[in-house]
Structure formats: structure tokens, C-alpha cells
Amino acid sequence: MDRVYNFSAGPSMLPLSVLEQAQRDLVCYPGAGCSVMEMSHRSHAYEAIISRAEDALRKLMQIPEDYAVLFLQGGASLQFSMVPMNLVKRGGTADYAVTGVFAKKALAEAKRWCCANAVSDGSLSGYTTIPNLTPDMLSPDASYLHITGNNTIYGTAYRTEPETNGIPLVADWSSAILSRVIDVNKYTLIYAGAQKNMGIAGVTVVILKKSAIPDEIDSVVPSMLQYKIMAETGSMYNTPPAFAIYVAGLVFQWVLDQGGVPALEKHNAEKAAILYSALDESKLFRPVTAKEFRSNMNVTFTLPDEKLTADFLRMAEERGLINIKGHRAVGGCRASIYNAMPTEGVVKLVECMRDFEKQVL
Ligand code: PMP
């Protein structure tokens, strides 16, 4: 069977060259005499793999020395808990901009720990917008403001960081990290699961200002959930998700080979423009989000009814264009066009949409 164009929201497409490299290394990693899956995470070979991955990510995102880079487990979802446990005292205050399901989940986890406020709630507009946050909307004593940079399910994204007037900014960039330039200096903490733009499920990257790591932490917080311990041990307090970090390293090298994040940002904008302009011109397909909030990673759209949606999805699948069904929470369609989706995949999707439209109108 030929490889398809996979529009899944994650896990999602990997660059073919990354898969081929992993395949070459799979049985016997060069110089190690065994696979990455079998090697000790304390070996020289593995130390080189994890430090190369960190160096490449630092280069790609221009991460300053006063930020730690951690490779953690538990998915982005565990960061919903780790962030408050480490950055706000128990019972303290933290602000959340609720722009989608994952932001809502992050807020719910924070509420277990502290007084977490929704400073904006997009559920009223079906999460189709991004709020224009201003400092007067924030709690004066908030330990941080949490935003979800790119909302995977709804296909919305922040264009710029909100002005917080000194309140530390924390962001979940799971579905857009490495797809566009993000100025790390504007954040106290950024986290992202790897399975969209950085490789495979199993590792979550956390980039955080070293000065924000607390020396003292509530003793109820498990060791595995303490940034301090993870930073001091180079993410190796226990066995790290070794293979996922290795794949992330290959993806980082691939991004460097593409010309880095600015080159991919340009490419992603071009790909998204092809799809959005087809949607804007169509008499059948409708984009879900308003122009100013559109994500270049997750493009959401609808057809007039469920039967037409199902017929279109079937036609797309027959053409090797898969996983375009929208998230179960919203229905409709969603094409996730992360870094590894080639322009050709987007062009084929647009062709399919036009052919379908001709058939039914
Ligand atoms: N945040 C965002 C923006 C996401 O898209 C996702 C997953 N799709 C998550 C968090 C949860 O990630 P994980 O499955 O790695 O816990």
C-alpha cells in the first residue's frame, strides 16, 4: 500500500526522510551495536542523542541559556497539572484564557490546586474566536496567565502574545510549535506534546525560565512532577521516553535542513492559504473560523449536512486523503496540515473538494 496524505490532528504525518532514518537505525544504531530502544539511557550513545536533540531545539527556537529544556512524559495533558503545581502556591491565583477543549481541561486541572480563573470563555462563541486579552482583564495577583497558542480542535490561533503587564505568560503550543516563529523570551513556560510537529507520542517538551523554577515546593508534589528535579537531572530522573526523544531529534534536524522555523512558517502560510482560499471561494464548503483567528495548522470547515460530509470524507479517503473528519466534539471536517504535510497533499485535497462540489451542485 502506498503512503497516504494523513491530515490527522495528531499523531500525524512525519517527514518521510525521518522515518527512513529511523528505519536505517532501527536494528543497529550506528556505533552502538543495538537499537535506540534497547540502549541504556545512561550510555554515551544515548547521552549524545538527547543532548543533540536539545541543542537542535535550542537553535531552532533560539532558546536562551537562562531557559531549561525538558523532555517529559505524560503528554501535554500532564502539564495541565505540572504547571500550577510548580508555578503557583497551593491556593494561590492563576488566570486561564479558555479558547477550547484543551484550555478548559488545563483550567480544570489547575482548579484542583489553586484558585484558577477563566479570564475569557470562548464557549459562548463555540470557540471560533481568540480573545483580545488586555492587562485589566487579568487578576492582579495571578502567578501566570495560561493560553493555548493554537486550538487544535477549533482551528484558531493567537497571532501575537497578549500583553500581560508583567504577569508571566505560560502557553500550550502543542499544535503549532516549530510551525512559526515563537519568541521564547515572551514566555515563562512553553509546553508541547511531540506528536504533531516534533515526532511521536510519548515525549512532551517543556521550555521554562530557570528563574521560575521554585526552590521550595509543596511536599505533596510527587518527584516526577517537579520541574526542579527534572531540570537538575537533565530529564533523566528516571528512564526517559528514549525512542520518542530520538525521533524528536531527527525531526529537529529535518527542520534545520528545511531552513529552520522561518522557512517552515512561510511554507505553512502558503499551504494554509491554498486551502483557506478554496474554502472562501466555495459554494459548498464553509470555513468555520473568522479570518483573523485562523490557524495555519488545523483548518476546520463544514458541509451543509451530515450526509454530504460523510460522502465527501469517503471520496477523500478513496483518493488517499485520510483523517479529515472533524473532532467528535464539533463534527464537520478538519484538515491538519502540520510541518510534514507537503504542499502536494493540500493541493490534492483542494482538487478533491472542487471535484466533489462539481458532483453535487
Ligand atoms: N493541548 C493541545 C493544544 C492539544 O492539541 C492536545 C492534544 N491533541 C493536548 C493538549 C493534549 O495532548 P496529549 O494527548 O499529549 O496529552
PDB file of N, CA, C and O in Angstrom, residues 69-94:
ATOM      1  N   VAL A  69      15.395  23.216  29.041  1.00  0.00           N
ATOM      2  CA  VAL A  69      14.605  22.444  28.079  1.00  0.00           C
ATOM      3  C   VAL A  69      14.435  21.044  28.671  1.00  0.00           C
ATOM      4  O   VAL A  69      15.419  20.376  28.973  1.00  0.00           O
ATOM      5  N   LEU A  70      13.201  20.646  28.877  1.00  0.00           N
ATOM      6  CA  LEU A  70      12.933  19.349  29.495  1.00  0.00           C
ATOM      7  C   LEU A  70      12.193  18.444  28.515  1.00  0.00           C
ATOM      8  O   LEU A  70      11.357  18.903  27.737  1.00  0.00           O
ATOM      9  N   PHE A  71      12.506  17.167  28.589  1.00  0.00           N
ATOM     10  CA  PHE A  71      11.797  16.156  27.792  1.00  0.00           C
ATOM     11  C   PHE A  71      11.045  15.258  28.782  1.00  0.00           C
ATOM     12  O   PHE A  71      11.665  14.421  29.440  1.00  0.00           O
ATOM     13  N   LEU A  72       9.738  15.472  28.885  1.00  0.00           N
ATOM     14  CA  LEU A  72       8.960  14.804  29.937  1.00  0.00           C
ATOM     15  C   LEU A  72       7.943  13.825  29.363  1.00  0.00           C
ATOM     16  O   LEU A  72       7.729  13.768  28.151  1.00  0.00           O
ATOM     17  N   GLN A  73       7.324  13.083  30.279  1.00  0.00           N
ATOM     18  CA  GLN A  73       6.291  12.127  29.865  1.00  0.00           C
ATOM     19  C   GLN A  73       4.911  12.635  30.315  1.00  0.00           C
ATOM     20  O   GLN A  73       4.806  13.679  30.932  1.00  0.00           O
ATOM     21  N   GLY A  74       3.896  11.865  29.989  1.00  0.00           N
ATOM     22  CA  GLY A  74       2.550  12.231  30.454  1.00  0.00           C
ATOM     23  C   GLY A  74       1.787  13.112  29.477  1.00  0.00           C
ATOM     24  O   GLY A  74       0.669  13.543  29.779  1.00  0.00           O
ATOM     25  N   GLY A  75       2.375  13.375  28.325  1.00  0.00           N
ATOM     26  CA  GLY A  75       1.678  14.183  27.321  1.00  0.00           C
ATOM     27  C   GLY A  75       1.533  15.639  27.747  1.00  0.00           C
ATOM     28  O   GLY A  75       1.881  16.015  28.882  1.00  0.00           O
ATOM     29  N   ALA A  76       1.005  16.435  26.843  1.00  0.00           N
ATOM     30  CA  ALA A  76       0.735  17.832  27.193  1.00  0.00           C
ATOM     31  C   ALA A  76      -0.253  17.877  28.355  1.00  0.00           C
ATOM     32  O   ALA A  76      -0.229  18.788  29.184  1.00  0.00           O
ATOM     33  N   SER A  77      -1.108  16.846  28.434  1.00  0.00           N
ATOM     34  CA  SER A  77      -2.130  16.824  29.494  1.00  0.00           C
ATOM     35  C   SER A  77      -1.523  16.845  30.890  1.00  0.00           C
ATOM     36  O   SER A  77      -2.118  17.411  31.809  1.00  0.00           O
ATOM     37  N   LEU A  78      -0.374  16.215  31.076  1.00  0.00           N
ATOM     38  CA  LEU A  78       0.213  16.244  32.421  1.00  0.00           C
ATOM     39  C   LEU A  78       0.719  17.650  32.764  1.00  0.00           C
ATOM     40  O   LEU A  78       0.755  18.027  33.937  1.00  0.00           O
ATOM     41  N   GLN A  79       1.041  18.419  31.741  1.00  0.00           N
ATOM     42  CA  GLN A  79       1.454  19.808  32.005  1.00  0.00           C
ATOM     43  C   GLN A  79       0.288  20.639  32.552  1.00  0.00           C
ATOM     44  O   GLN A  79       0.503  21.645  33.221  1.00  0.00           O
ATOM     45  N   PHE A  80      -0.930  20.214  32.227  1.00  0.00           N
ATOM     46  CA  PHE A  80      -2.086  20.924  32.800  1.00  0.00           C
ATOM     47  C   PHE A  80      -1.981  20.909  34.334  1.00  0.00           C
ATOM     48  O   PHE A  80      -2.433  21.839  35.001  1.00  0.00           O
ATOM     49  N   SER A  81      -1.395  19.834  34.888  1.00  0.00           N
ATOM     50  CA  SER A  81      -1.222  19.729  36.349  1.00  0.00           C
ATOM     51  C   SER A  81       0.137  20.257  36.806  1.00  0.00           C
ATOM     52  O   SER A  81       0.236  20.909  37.844  1.00  0.00           O
ATOM     53  N   MET A  82       1.182  19.933  36.053  1.00  0.00           N
ATOM     54  CA  MET A  82       2.532  20.332  36.497  1.00  0.00           C
ATOM     55  C   MET A  82       2.704  21.850  36.544  1.00  0.00           C
ATOM     56  O   MET A  82       3.370  22.379  37.419  1.00  0.00           O
ATOM     57  N   VAL A  83       2.109  22.518  35.582  1.00  0.00           N
ATOM     58  CA  VAL A  83       2.264  23.984  35.541  1.00  0.00           C
ATOM     59  C   VAL A  83       1.777  24.616  36.844  1.00  0.00           C
ATOM     60  O   VAL A  83       2.547  25.292  37.531  1.00  0.00           O
ATOM     61  N   PRO A  84       0.516  24.393  37.254  1.00  0.00           N
ATOM     62  CA  PRO A  84       0.099  25.022  38.519  1.00  0.00           C
ATOM     63  C   PRO A  84       0.877  24.510  39.725  1.00  0.00           C
ATOM     64  O   PRO A  84       1.239  25.298  40.600  1.00  0.00           O
ATOM     65  N   MET A  85       1.147  23.203  39.769  1.00  0.00           N
ATOM     66  CA  MET A  85       1.838  22.660  40.949  1.00  0.00           C
ATOM     67  C   MET A  85       3.210  23.291  41.152  1.00  0.00           C
ATOM     68  O   MET A  85       3.701  23.370  42.276  1.00  0.00           O
ATOM     69  N   ASN A  86       3.827  23.710  40.059  1.00  0.00           N
ATOM     70  CA  ASN A  86       5.179  24.273  40.160  1.00  0.00           C
ATOM     71  C   ASN A  86       5.217  25.794  40.134  1.00  0.00           C
ATOM     72  O   ASN A  86       6.146  26.393  40.642  1.00  0.00           O
ATOM     73  N   LEU A  87       4.227  26.400  39.504  1.00  0.00           N
ATOM     74  CA  LEU A  87       4.333  27.854  39.300  1.00  0.00           C
ATOM     75  C   LEU A  87       3.426  28.687  40.195  1.00  0.00           C
ATOM     76  O   LEU A  87       3.524  29.909  40.200  1.00  0.00           O
ATOM     77  N   VAL A  88       2.541  28.024  40.920  1.00  0.00           N
ATOM     78  CA  VAL A  88       1.688  28.808  41.829  1.00  0.00           C
ATOM     79  C   VAL A  88       1.574  28.056  43.153  1.00  0.00           C
ATOM     80  O   VAL A  88       1.522  26.823  43.178  1.00  0.00           O
ATOM     81  N   LYS A  89       1.611  28.812  44.221  1.00  0.00           N
ATOM     82  CA  LYS A  89       1.474  28.179  45.552  1.00  0.00           C
ATOM     83  C   LYS A  89       0.070  27.598  45.686  1.00  0.00           C
ATOM     84  O   LYS A  89      -0.881  28.114  45.090  1.00  0.00           O
ATOM     85  N   ARG A  90      -0.028  26.553  46.493  1.00  0.00           N
ATOM     86  CA  ARG A  90      -1.344  25.937  46.703  1.00  0.00           C
ATOM     87  C   ARG A  90      -2.327  26.997  47.218  1.00  0.00           C
ATOM     88  O   ARG A  90      -2.011  27.720  48.160  1.00  0.00           O
ATOM     89  N   GLY A  91      -3.451  27.105  46.550  1.00  0.00           N
ATOM     90  CA  GLY A  91      -4.438  28.106  46.963  1.00  0.00           C
ATOM     91  C   GLY A  91      -4.195  29.488  46.364  1.00  0.00           C
ATOM     92  O   GLY A  91      -4.985  30.402  46.578  1.00  0.00           O
ATOM     93  N   GLY A  92      -3.099  29.639  45.633  1.00  0.00           N
ATOM     94  CA  GLY A  92      -2.804  30.928  45.000  1.00  0.00           C
ATOM     95  C   GLY A  92      -3.691  31.175  43.777  1.00  0.00           C
ATOM     96  O   GLY A  92      -4.690  30.473  43.570  1.00  0.00           O
ATOM     97  N   THR A  93      -3.305  32.144  42.961  1.00  0.00           N
ATOM     98  CA  THR A  93      -4.168  32.545  41.844  1.00  0.00           C
ATOM     99  C   THR A  93      -3.461  32.361  40.494  1.00  0.00           C
ATOM    100  O   THR A  93      -2.290  32.690  40.364  1.00  0.00           O
ATOM    101  N   ALA A  94      -4.204  31.852  39.537  1.00  0.00           N
ATOM    102  CA  ALA A  94      -3.683  31.745  38.168  1.00  0.00           C
ATOM    103  C   ALA A  94      -4.824  32.041  37.199  1.00  0.00           C
ATOM    104  O   ALA A  94      -5.986  31.735  37.491  1.00  0.00           O
TER     105      ALA A  94
END
